């Protein structure tokens, strides 16, 4: 036989007992938020074997579900407390809210007509609205706590920063990223000497020296010779330097709207030192990580060059050329052209323009004339071979070249058999249209315009012997002409624009020109890093055996010395971020992480507030938190036909659902017949009976 029970217990011990249901989910929630916020990296595998990771992730998913159930139980306890307090000590609740402790997670029911009508029927409307808001908010938290717990408890693959050294490039900012290119920027300060120790960067032999701006010639010509018909949109070009590799990237306009061809290249001097640090011992100090997943990033400036060409017939009497007029901050348009007057001597001074019919000729207009075109670094003329020895006109491309220094991240990462340095354009400089098929010029002067003297362009495109024996050419040609003659991309007569641009292989010619310019500019400052000490701060691989007189002797790998350099004014400070990729970690980085943290902290605040309220007030109860307990109370209460008539098969009227319900004590305590009942305050049942509030620490249980 059931014994009488306390409904309200005022003991502190019982209040603590009622609060214990919150402790575990609160602790787990705070732990998850702390791990996510501070950032804890677990490793590239969650165990010693790959299969350990699979089972660990599955176990954590189960743990997330357990946490969801714990939080749901905690929130349900709070909802029952609110409802029970209102039923016992206040003005009661509408019938629709009596079972809210079991159904508060079903948010759809709070939008029905019954709940609003029931709420408005309460005398203390403000209190009822607060109660409804509390129940709704806890139902919402309960709805999203599961996904939020899963987001926080499951580690994600992320980047793990390992070290962030500072290094110094030999040279000032003007030395490394000049905006006016002269003979002092061709690759060797001793540019014209014929001595064996000179790089000869102004001479034809400079194409074989990676320190010289013209050295892209042999690499690019090798690619064209290997596959003269090959050309892929948005392809990449790998350039192998002395002991590292770079990747040049092509961004091609679609022709019909954006007739520009861009090539951008990593800064060689930056990439050279970055590669030196790639093998630093600091990477390999933690055996927990697989070193095949490394990346390094350096913020620097890299060159980007765009080329746009127009077709034109040129004769010995041509005195006007129409160049594409490139705007500094907008994409090129076909009708935007600039007329440049040239002297006929431009063709006769070359001596070969109309002499050797099988040679492609390349010329450039004087820089004083190029400045009249617009945002242009150089004006290049590419003349196709003569159709025959008697021809008096040459089919030509008149090209505008625009080179800029661009804010980039140079990246190095493990992958494949080679580790190539790549350049990533600063995202803030790109418009919303992105790269492919669009001009990616910035809307401000964040990209520095580059100008070049005639001497520098001559060093970039030197005249070299044509190395293809089958043509048996008697005259040498520029490096650009040699590459174009190796390809099967021929110029044909002009057609209607813009269709002519799409159907003609002009893009290939533009790509070659942009590549030579971008690669050549990228090599500026490279020679200064040879035979020079590399000063690094934050490395465990430095040596005290630094060269007392850097810059003398034969080229050699640099010594890694503790930074900063003794003469810091003549150096440029750079920062590198070294990281491991694909490391499992608890770390807040995405929007979903911060939203999940907000949800979990909301629950923690609710639960802690309830614990404080319970311990301070000490009016605790666990009554009617099970559905069978509520059914027993309803069954033992006196029916009220005035309210519940015709409801045995269900309730359909909002009026019935809005009836106010209270739980009260009835009868006479002195006679021992007092019991607890659920009554309708506006009903006919119990009229004439004695009603009172449920007493603290009193025991109830008799059924009349």
C-alpha positions in Angstrom: 0.0 0.0 0.0 1.3 3.5 -1.0 2.3 5.7 1.9 1.6 9.4 2.2 4.2 11.7 0.6 5.5 15.2 0.9 4.7 17.4 -2.1 6.9 20.3 -1.0 10.1 19.6 0.9 12.0 22.5 2.6 15.2 20.7 3.5 18.5 21.8 2.1 19.5 18.2 1.6 16.5 17.6 -0.7 17.3 20.8 -2.6 20.8 19.6 -3.3 19.4 16.2 -4.4 17.1 17.9 -6.8 20.0 20.0 -8.2 22.2 17.0 -8.9 20.5 16.3 -12.2 22.1 19.5 -13.6 25.7 18.8 -12.5 26.9 16.3 -15.1 25.5 18.0 -18.2 26.8 21.4 -16.9 30.3 19.9 -16.3 30.3 18.3 -19.8 29.1 21.6 -21.4 31.7 23.7 -19.7 34.4 21.1 -20.6 33.4 21.1 -24.3 33.3 24.9 -24.5 36.7 25.2 -22.8 38.3 22.6 -25.2 36.8 24.3 -28.2 37.7 27.8 -27.2 41.3 27.1 -26.1 42.0 24.8 -29.0 43.2 21.3 -28.3 45.0 19.4 -31.1 44.7 15.6 -30.9 46.9 14.4 -33.8 46.5 13.3 -37.4 44.9 10.1 -36.1 42.8 9.5 -33.0 44.9 6.5 -31.9 47.8 4.5 -33.1 46.0 3.0 -36.1 43.6 4.4 -38.7 40.8 2.2 -37.5 41.1 3.7 -34.1 40.0 7.0 -35.5 36.9 5.5 -37.0 35.8 3.9 -33.8 36.7 7.0 -31.7 34.6 9.3 -33.9 31.7 6.8 -33.6 32.1 6.7 -29.8 32.1 10.5 -29.7 28.9 10.7 -31.7 27.3 8.4 -29.1 28.6 10.6 -26.4 27.0 13.7 -28.1 23.7 11.9 -28.0 24.1 11.0 -24.3 24.9 14.7 -23.6 21.7 15.7 -25.5 19.6 13.3 -23.3 21.2 14.6 -20.1 20.5 18.2 -21.1 16.9 17.3 -22.0 16.3 15.8 -18.6 17.8 18.8 -16.9 15.6 21.2 -18.9 12.5 19.1 -18.2 13.2 19.3 -14.5 13.2 23.1 -14.7 10.0 23.1 -16.8 8.3 20.9 -14.2 9.4 23.2 -11.4 7.9 26.2 -13.1 4.6 24.5 -13.9 4.3 22.9 -10.4 5.0 26.2 -8.7 2.3 27.9 -10.7 -0.2 25.1 -10.0 0.5 24.9 -6.3 1.2 28.4 -5.2 -0.1 30.8 -7.8 -3.2 31.4 -9.8 -3.0 28.1 -11.6 -2.5 27.3 -15.3 -4.6 26.8 -18.4 -5.3 23.1 -19.0 -3.2 23.2 -22.1 -0.1 23.9 -20.1 -0.6 21.3 -17.4 1.3 18.6 -19.4 3.9 21.0 -20.9 6.6 19.3 -18.9 6.2 16.3 -21.2 5.7 18.2 -24.4 7.8 21.4 -24.1 10.1 20.0 -26.8 7.3 20.1 -29.4 7.5 23.7 -30.4 4.7 23.4 -32.9 2.1 23.1 -30.2 2.9 26.6 -28.8 1.6 28.1 -32.0 -2.0 26.7 -31.6 -5.1 28.7 -30.9 -5.6 27.0 -27.6 -2.4 28.2 -26.0 -2.9 31.8 -26.8 -6.5 31.8 -25.7 -5.6 29.9 -22.5 -2.9 32.4 -21.8 -5.1 35.4 -22.2 -7.6 34.0 -19.8 -5.2 34.2 -16.9 -5.6 37.1 -14.5 -1.9 37.9 -14.3 -1.2 38.1 -18.1 2.3 39.3 -17.7 3.3 36.4 -15.5 1.8 34.0 -17.9 3.6 35.5 -20.8 6.9 35.1 -18.9 6.1 31.5 -18.2 5.2 30.8 -21.8 8.5 32.5 -22.9 10.5 30.4 -20.5 9.0 27.2 -21.6 9.4 28.1 -25.3 13.0 29.1 -24.9 13.9 25.9 -23.1 12.1 23.9 -25.8 14.2 25.8 -28.4 17.4 25.1 -26.5 16.4 21.4 -26.2 15.8 21.3 -29.9 19.3 22.6 -30.9 21.4 21.2 -28.0 21.8 17.9 -29.8 23.4 19.3 -33.0 25.4 21.9 -30.9 26.8 19.1 -28.7 27.8 17.1 -31.8 29.6 20.1 -33.3 31.5 20.7 -30.1 32.3 17.1 -29.1 33.4 15.9 -32.6 37.0 17.0 -33.5 37.5 18.3 -37.0 40.4 18.2 -39.3 42.1 21.6 -39.1 45.4 23.4 -39.4 47.9 23.2 -36.5 50.3 26.1 -36.3 53.8 24.8 -35.4 56.1 27.8 -35.6 56.1 31.3 -36.8 59.7 32.4 -37.5 60.8 35.8 -38.6 63.4 36.0 -41.3 65.1 38.8 -43.2 65.6 39.2 -46.9 68.8 40.8 -48.1 67.7 44.1 -49.6 65.3 46.9 -48.9 61.8 47.1 -50.1 62.8 49.2 -53.1 65.5 46.6 -53.9 63.1 43.6 -53.7 59.9 45.2 -55.1 60.9 48.1 -57.3 58.2 49.9 -59.3 60.6 51.3 -62.0 62.7 48.5 -63.5 66.1 49.4 -64.8 69.4 47.7 -65.5 70.0 47.4 -61.8 67.1 44.9 -61.6 68.1 42.3 -64.2 69.7 39.8 -61.8 73.3 40.8 -61.1 74.8 44.1 -60.0 77.7 43.3 -62.4 75.4 43.1 -65.4 77.6 43.7 -68.4 80.9 42.0 -67.5 82.1 39.1 -69.6 84.2 37.7 -66.8 83.4 34.1 -65.8 82.2 35.2 -62.4 79.5 37.5 -63.9 76.0 36.2 -64.5 75.9 38.2 -67.8 72.2 38.9 -67.3 72.2 41.4 -70.2 73.8 38.9 -72.5 72.3 35.9 -74.3 73.9 33.5 -71.8 71.8 35.0 -69.1 68.9 32.7 -70.2 70.8 29.8 -68.6 71.2 31.5 -65.2 68.3 31.3 -62.8 69.5 34.6 -61.2 68.7 36.5 -64.4 65.3 37.9 -65.4 65.5 36.2 -68.8 65.9 32.6 -67.5 62.3 31.6 -68.0 63.0 31.3 -71.7 64.6 27.8 -71.6 62.0 26.4 -69.3 59.0 27.7 -71.2 60.6 26.8 -74.6 61.1 23.2 -73.4 57.4 23.0 -72.5 56.4 24.3 -76.0 58.9 22.1 -77.8 57.5 19.1 -76.0 53.9 19.8 -77.0 53.7 22.6 -79.5 49.9 22.2 -79.9 49.2 22.0 -76.3 47.4 24.8 -74.5 45.0 24.4 -71.6 42.9 27.1 -70.0 43.9 28.1 -66.5 47.0 25.9 -66.5 50.0 26.1 -64.3 53.7 26.3 -65.2 56.3 24.8 -62.9 59.7 26.5 -62.9 62.6 24.7 -61.2 65.1 27.1 -59.7 68.5 26.3 -58.2 67.2 24.1 -55.5 63.4 24.7 -55.3 60.4 25.0 -57.5 57.8 27.6 -58.2 54.3 27.4 -59.8 53.2 30.2 -62.1 49.4 30.4 -62.6 47.4 31.5 -65.6 44.1 33.3 -65.4 42.5 33.7 -68.8 39.5 35.8 -69.7 36.7 34.2 -71.6 37.3 36.2 -74.7 33.7 37.4 -75.4 33.6 39.7 -72.3 37.1 39.7 -70.7 39.9 39.6 -73.3 42.7 39.6 -70.8 45.3 37.0 -70.0 46.9 37.2 -66.6 49.9 35.2 -65.2 51.1 35.6 -61.6 54.2 34.2 -60.1 55.6 33.7 -56.6 58.3 36.1 -55.6 61.5 34.1 -56.1 63.6 35.7 -53.3 60.9 35.1 -50.8 60.3 31.5 -52.0 64.0 30.8 -51.9 64.4 31.6 -48.2 61.0 30.0 -47.5 62.3 26.8 -49.0 65.4 27.0 -46.9 63.2 27.1 -43.8 61.2 24.1 -45.1 64.0 21.8 -43.9 64.5 23.5 -40.6 64.8 21.1 -37.6 62.0 23.0 -35.8 59.5 21.1 -37.9 60.5 17.7 -36.7 60.5 18.0 -32.9 57.2 16.4 -32.2 57.0 12.7 -33.2 53.2 12.9 -32.8 52.7 14.3 -36.3 53.3 13.0 -39.7 55.6 15.4 -41.5 54.1 14.8 -44.9 51.3 17.2 -44.0 53.2 20.4 -43.7 52.5 23.9 -45.1 54.2 27.2 -44.8 52.9 30.6 -45.7 54.6 34.0 -46.1 52.9 37.3 -46.7 54.8 39.1 -49.5 54.4 40.8 -52.8 54.4 38.9 -56.1 54.2 40.1 -59.7 51.1 39.7 -61.8 51.2 40.6 -65.5 48.3 40.9 -67.9 48.6 41.0 -71.7 45.9 42.0 -74.3 46.6 41.9 -78.0 45.0 43.3 -81.1 45.6 42.2 -84.7 47.1 44.6 -87.2 48.8 44.5 -90.6 52.2 46.2 -90.6 54.1 47.4 -93.6 57.3 49.5 -93.9 55.1 52.6 -94.2 53.1 52.0 -91.0 53.3 55.0 -88.8 50.3 54.4 -86.4 49.6 51.4 -84.2 46.5 50.7 -82.2 47.3 49.3 -78.8 44.7 48.1 -76.3 44.2 50.9 -73.8 44.3 49.2 -70.4 42.6 50.8 -67.5 44.2 50.6 -64.0 41.1 49.4 -62.2 38.8 47.9 -64.8 38.7 45.1 -67.3 39.8 45.8 -70.9 37.0 46.5 -73.4 37.4 45.9 -77.1 36.6 49.4 -78.2 39.2 50.9 -75.8 42.2 51.6 -78.0 45.1 54.0 -78.0 46.8 55.2 -81.1 50.6 55.5 -80.9 52.6 57.2 -83.7 55.8 55.5 -84.6 58.6 56.3 -86.9 59.1 54.0 -90.0 62.6 53.7 -88.8 61.3 51.3 -86.1 61.0 48.7 -88.8 64.2 49.5 -90.7 66.4 49.8 -87.6 65.6 46.3 -86.8 67.2 45.2 -90.1 65.4 41.9 -90.0 61.8 42.8 -90.0 61.3 42.3 -93.7 64.5 40.3 -94.5 64.2 36.8 -93.0 60.7 35.6 -94.0 60.7 32.6 -91.6 61.5 34.4 -88.4 58.9 35.8 -86.0 60.0 39.3 -85.1 59.3 41.0 -81.8 59.8 44.7 -81.1 58.7 47.1 -78.4 57.9 50.7 -78.7 59.9 53.2 -76.6 58.8 53.7 -73.1 58.1 57.4 -73.7 55.4 56.2 -76.2 54.1 53.3 -74.0 53.2 55.8 -71.3 50.5 57.2 -73.6 48.7 53.9 -73.8 47.3 53.8 -70.3 48.2 51.5 -67.4 50.9 49.8 -69.4 54.4 48.5 -68.5 55.4 47.8 -72.1 54.1 47.9 -75.6 55.1 44.8 -77.5 54.8 44.0 -81.2 54.8 40.4 -82.4 55.1 40.0 -86.2 54.3 36.7 -87.8 56.7 35.3 -90.4 56.2 36.6 -93.9 54.0 34.6 -96.2 56.8 34.7 -98.9 60.0 36.6 -99.6 58.1 39.1 -101.7 55.5 40.0 -99.1 55.3 43.7 -98.0 53.1 43.3 -95.0 53.3 41.2 -91.8 50.4 39.9 -89.8 51.0 41.2 -86.3 49.8 41.4 -82.8 50.0 44.7 -81.0 50.1 43.9 -77.3 49.8 46.0 -74.1 51.5 44.5 -71.1 50.5 45.7 -67.6 52.5 44.4 -64.7 51.8 45.0 -61.0 53.1 44.1 -57.6 50.3 42.3 -55.8 49.8 41.4 -52.2 50.0 37.6 -52.0 50.7 34.6 -49.7 53.4 32.4 -51.0 52.6 28.8 -50.0 54.6 25.7 -49.8 53.0 22.3 -49.1 53.7 18.6 -49.1 52.1 16.8 -52.0 53.2 14.6 -54.9 56.8 14.2 -55.7 57.6 17.9 -55.8 57.2 20.7 -53.3 56.5 23.8 -55.4 56.1 27.4 -54.1 52.7 28.8 -55.1 51.3 32.3 -54.9 47.8 33.1 -53.6 46.4 36.5 -54.5 45.3 38.4 -51.4 41.5 37.8 -51.2 40.8 41.4 -50.2 42.2 42.5 -53.6 39.8 40.3 -55.6 36.3 41.4 -56.6 33.3 39.2 -55.8 33.5 37.8 -59.4 36.6 35.8 -58.4 39.4 34.9 -60.8 38.3 32.6 -63.6 36.8 34.5 -66.6 37.0 37.8 -64.9 39.4 40.7 -64.4 40.7 40.4 -60.9 42.0 44.0 -60.7 41.4 45.7 -57.3 39.2 48.8 -57.0 42.0 50.8 -55.4 45.7 51.3 -55.7 46.6 48.3 -53.5 48.5 46.8 -56.5 51.6 48.8 -57.4 52.0 49.7 -61.0 55.3 48.7 -62.6 57.2 50.6 -65.3 60.3 49.4 -67.1 63.0 51.0 -69.1 64.0 49.9 -72.6 67.2 48.4 -71.3 65.3 46.2 -68.8 63.0 44.9 -71.5 66.0 44.2 -73.7 67.5 42.1 -70.8 64.2 40.3 -70.3 63.8 39.4 -74.0 67.4 39.1 -75.3 68.3 38.0 -78.8 69.5 34.5 -78.9 70.2 32.0 -81.7 67.3 29.9 -82.9 68.0 26.4 -81.7 65.8 24.5 -84.1 68.0 23.0 -86.9 65.3 22.1 -89.3 64.5 25.7 -90.1 68.1 26.6 -90.8 67.5 30.2 -89.9 70.4 32.6 -90.6 69.4 35.3 -88.2 68.9 35.2 -84.4 65.6 36.2 -82.8 64.4 37.3 -79.3 63.6 34.7 -76.7 59.9 35.5 -77.2 60.1 35.0 -80.9 61.9 31.7 -80.4 59.2 30.3 -78.2 56.4 31.4 -80.6 58.2 29.8 -83.5 58.3 26.5 -81.6 54.5 26.4 -81.3 51.9 25.6 -83.9 49.8 28.6 -82.9 49.9 30.8 -86.0 48.4 34.3 -86.5 45.8 34.5 -89.2 44.1 37.6 -90.6 41.7 39.7 -88.4 38.1 38.8 -88.0 35.1 40.5 -86.5 35.6 41.3 -82.8 34.9 39.8 -80.4 34.5 36.4 -82.2 37.9 36.8 -83.7 39.4 36.8 -80.2 37.6 33.6 -79.2 38.4 31.7 -82.4 42.0 32.9 -82.9 44.8 31.5 -80.7 45.8 34.9 -79.4 45.4 33.8 -75.9 48.5 31.5 -76.2 50.6 34.3 -77.5 49.4 36.5 -74.6 50.1 33.7 -72.1 53.7 33.5 -73.3 54.2 37.3 -73.0 52.6 37.4 -69.6 54.7 34.5 -68.4 58.0 36.0 -69.4 57.2 39.3 -67.8 55.8 37.8 -64.5 58.6 35.4 -64.2 61.3 38.0 -65.0 59.9 40.5 -62.5 59.6 37.8 -59.8 63.4 37.2 -60.0 64.2 40.7 -58.9 66.1 40.5 -55.6 66.9 36.8 -56.0 70.6 37.3 -56.7 71.0 39.3 -53.5 70.1 36.2 -51.5 73.0 34.2 -52.8 76.2 34.2 -50.7 74.3 36.1 -48.1 73.6 35.1 -44.5 69.9 34.3 -43.8 68.9 35.7 -40.5 66.1 33.9 -38.7 64.4 34.5 -35.4 62.6 31.5 -33.9 64.5 28.7 -35.5 66.4 25.8 -33.8 68.6 25.3 -36.8 70.7 28.5 -36.6 74.5 28.3 -36.6 77.2 30.6 -35.3 79.3 29.7 -38.4 78.0 32.7 -40.3 80.0 34.2 -43.2 82.0 37.1 -42.1 81.9 38.7 -45.6 78.6 37.5 -47.3 78.5 38.2 -51.0 82.0 37.1 -51.8 83.1 33.9 -53.5 81.1 31.4 -55.6 77.3 31.0 -55.1 76.5 28.7 -52.2 73.6 27.9 -50.0 73.1 30.5 -47.3 74.0 30.0 -43.7 71.0 30.2 -41.2 72.1 32.7 -38.6 70.3 34.0 -35.5 68.4 37.2 -36.3 68.1 40.1 -36.5 70.9 41.0 -38.9 73.6 43.3 -37.7 72.7 45.9 -40.4 69.0 45.6 -40.2 68.4 48.8 -42.2 69.5 47.1 -45.4 67.3 44.0 -44.8 63.5 43.5 -45.0 61.7 41.6 -42.2 59.3 38.8 -43.3 57.1 36.4 -41.2 56.4 32.8 -42.0 53.6 30.6 -40.6 54.5 26.9 -40.5 51.6 24.5 -39.9 50.5 20.9 -40.1 47.4 20.2 -42.2 44.6 17.6 -41.5 45.1 17.5 -37.7 42.1 16.5 -35.6 41.4 19.3 -33.2 38.8 20.8 -30.9 39.1 24.4 -31.9 36.5 27.1 -32.6 36.9 28.5 -36.1 33.7 28.3 -38.0 30.4 30.1 -37.5 28.7 26.8 -36.4 31.3 26.5 -33.6 30.5 29.9 -32.1 26.7 29.3 -32.5 27.1 26.0 -30.8 29.0 27.6 -28.0 26.3 30.2 -27.6 23.6 27.4 -27.3 25.6 25.4 -24.8 26.4 28.5 -22.6 22.7 29.4 -22.7 21.8 26.1 -21.3 24.5 26.4 -18.6 23.2 29.8 -17.6 19.6 28.4 -17.3 20.7 25.4 -15.3 22.9 27.4 -12.9 20.1 29.8 -12.3 17.8 27.0 -11.4 20.3 25.5 -9.0 20.7 28.8 -7.3 17.0 29.4 -7.1 16.4 25.9 -5.7 19.1 26.1 -3.0 18.1 29.6 -1.9 14.3 29.1 -1.8 14.3 25.5 -0.6 10.9 24.7 -1.8 11.7 21.6 -3.7 9.4 18.9 -5.1 9.5 15.9 -7.4 5.8 15.4 -7.7 4.0 14.7 -11.0 7.2 14.5 -13.1 6.1 11.1 -14.5 3.1 10.8 -16.7 1.6 8.0 -14.5 1.8 10.3 -11.5 -0.2 13.0 -13.3 -2.7 10.4 -14.4 -3.1 9.1 -10.8 -3.7 12.7 -9.6 -6.3 13.3 -12.3 -8.0 10.0 -11.6 -8.2 10.7 -7.8 -9.6 14.2 -8.3 -13.3 14.9 -8.3 -14.6 15.1 -11.9 -16.1 18.4 -13.0 -18.9 17.8 -15.5 -19.4 21.5 -16.1 -15.9 21.6 -17.7 -15.2 18.1 -18.9 -18.6 17.2 -20.4 -18.2 15.2 -23.6 -14.3 15.0 -23.3 -13.8 11.3 -22.7 -12.9 10.9 -26.4 -10.7 14.0 -26.5 -10.8 17.8 -26.3 -11.3 19.9 -29.4 -12.4 23.3 -28.1 -9.9 26.1 -27.2 -12.4 27.2 -24.6 -12.0 23.9 -22.7 -8.2 23.9 -23.1 -8.1 27.4 -21.6 -9.8 26.5 -18.4 -7.7 27.3 -15.4 -6.4 24.4 -13.3 -5.0 24.4 -9.8 -3.7 21.7 -7.4 -5.1 22.3 -4.0 -5.7 20.5 -0.7 -9.4 19.7 0.1 -11.1 18.4 3.3 -10.2 18.9 6.9 -6.7 18.2 8.2 -7.9 17.9 11.8 -10.2 15.1 10.8 -7.5 13.3 8.7 -9.4 13.5 5.5 -7.4 16.1 3.7 -6.2 15.2 0.2 -4.8 16.8 -2.9 -6.9 17.3 -6.0 -6.7 19.0 -9.4 -9.6 21.3 -9.7 -10.9 23.8 -12.2 -11.2 27.2 -10.5 -14.2 28.2 -12.7 -16.0 24.8 -12.5 -19.0 23.6 -10.4 -17.1 20.7 -8.6 -16.1 21.2 -5.1 -18.4 24.1 -4.4 -18.9 24.3 -0.7 -15.8 22.3 0.0 -12.8 23.7 1.9 -9.8 24.6 -0.4 -6.3 25.4 0.8 -2.9 25.6 -0.5 -0.6 22.6 -0.3 1.5 22.9 2.9 5.3 22.8 3.1 6.6 19.5 4.5 3.0 18.2 4.8 2.2 14.6 3.7 -0.8 13.9 1.4 -2.3 10.8 -0.1 -5.9 9.9 1.0 -8.4 9.3 -1.7 -12.1 9.9 -0.8 
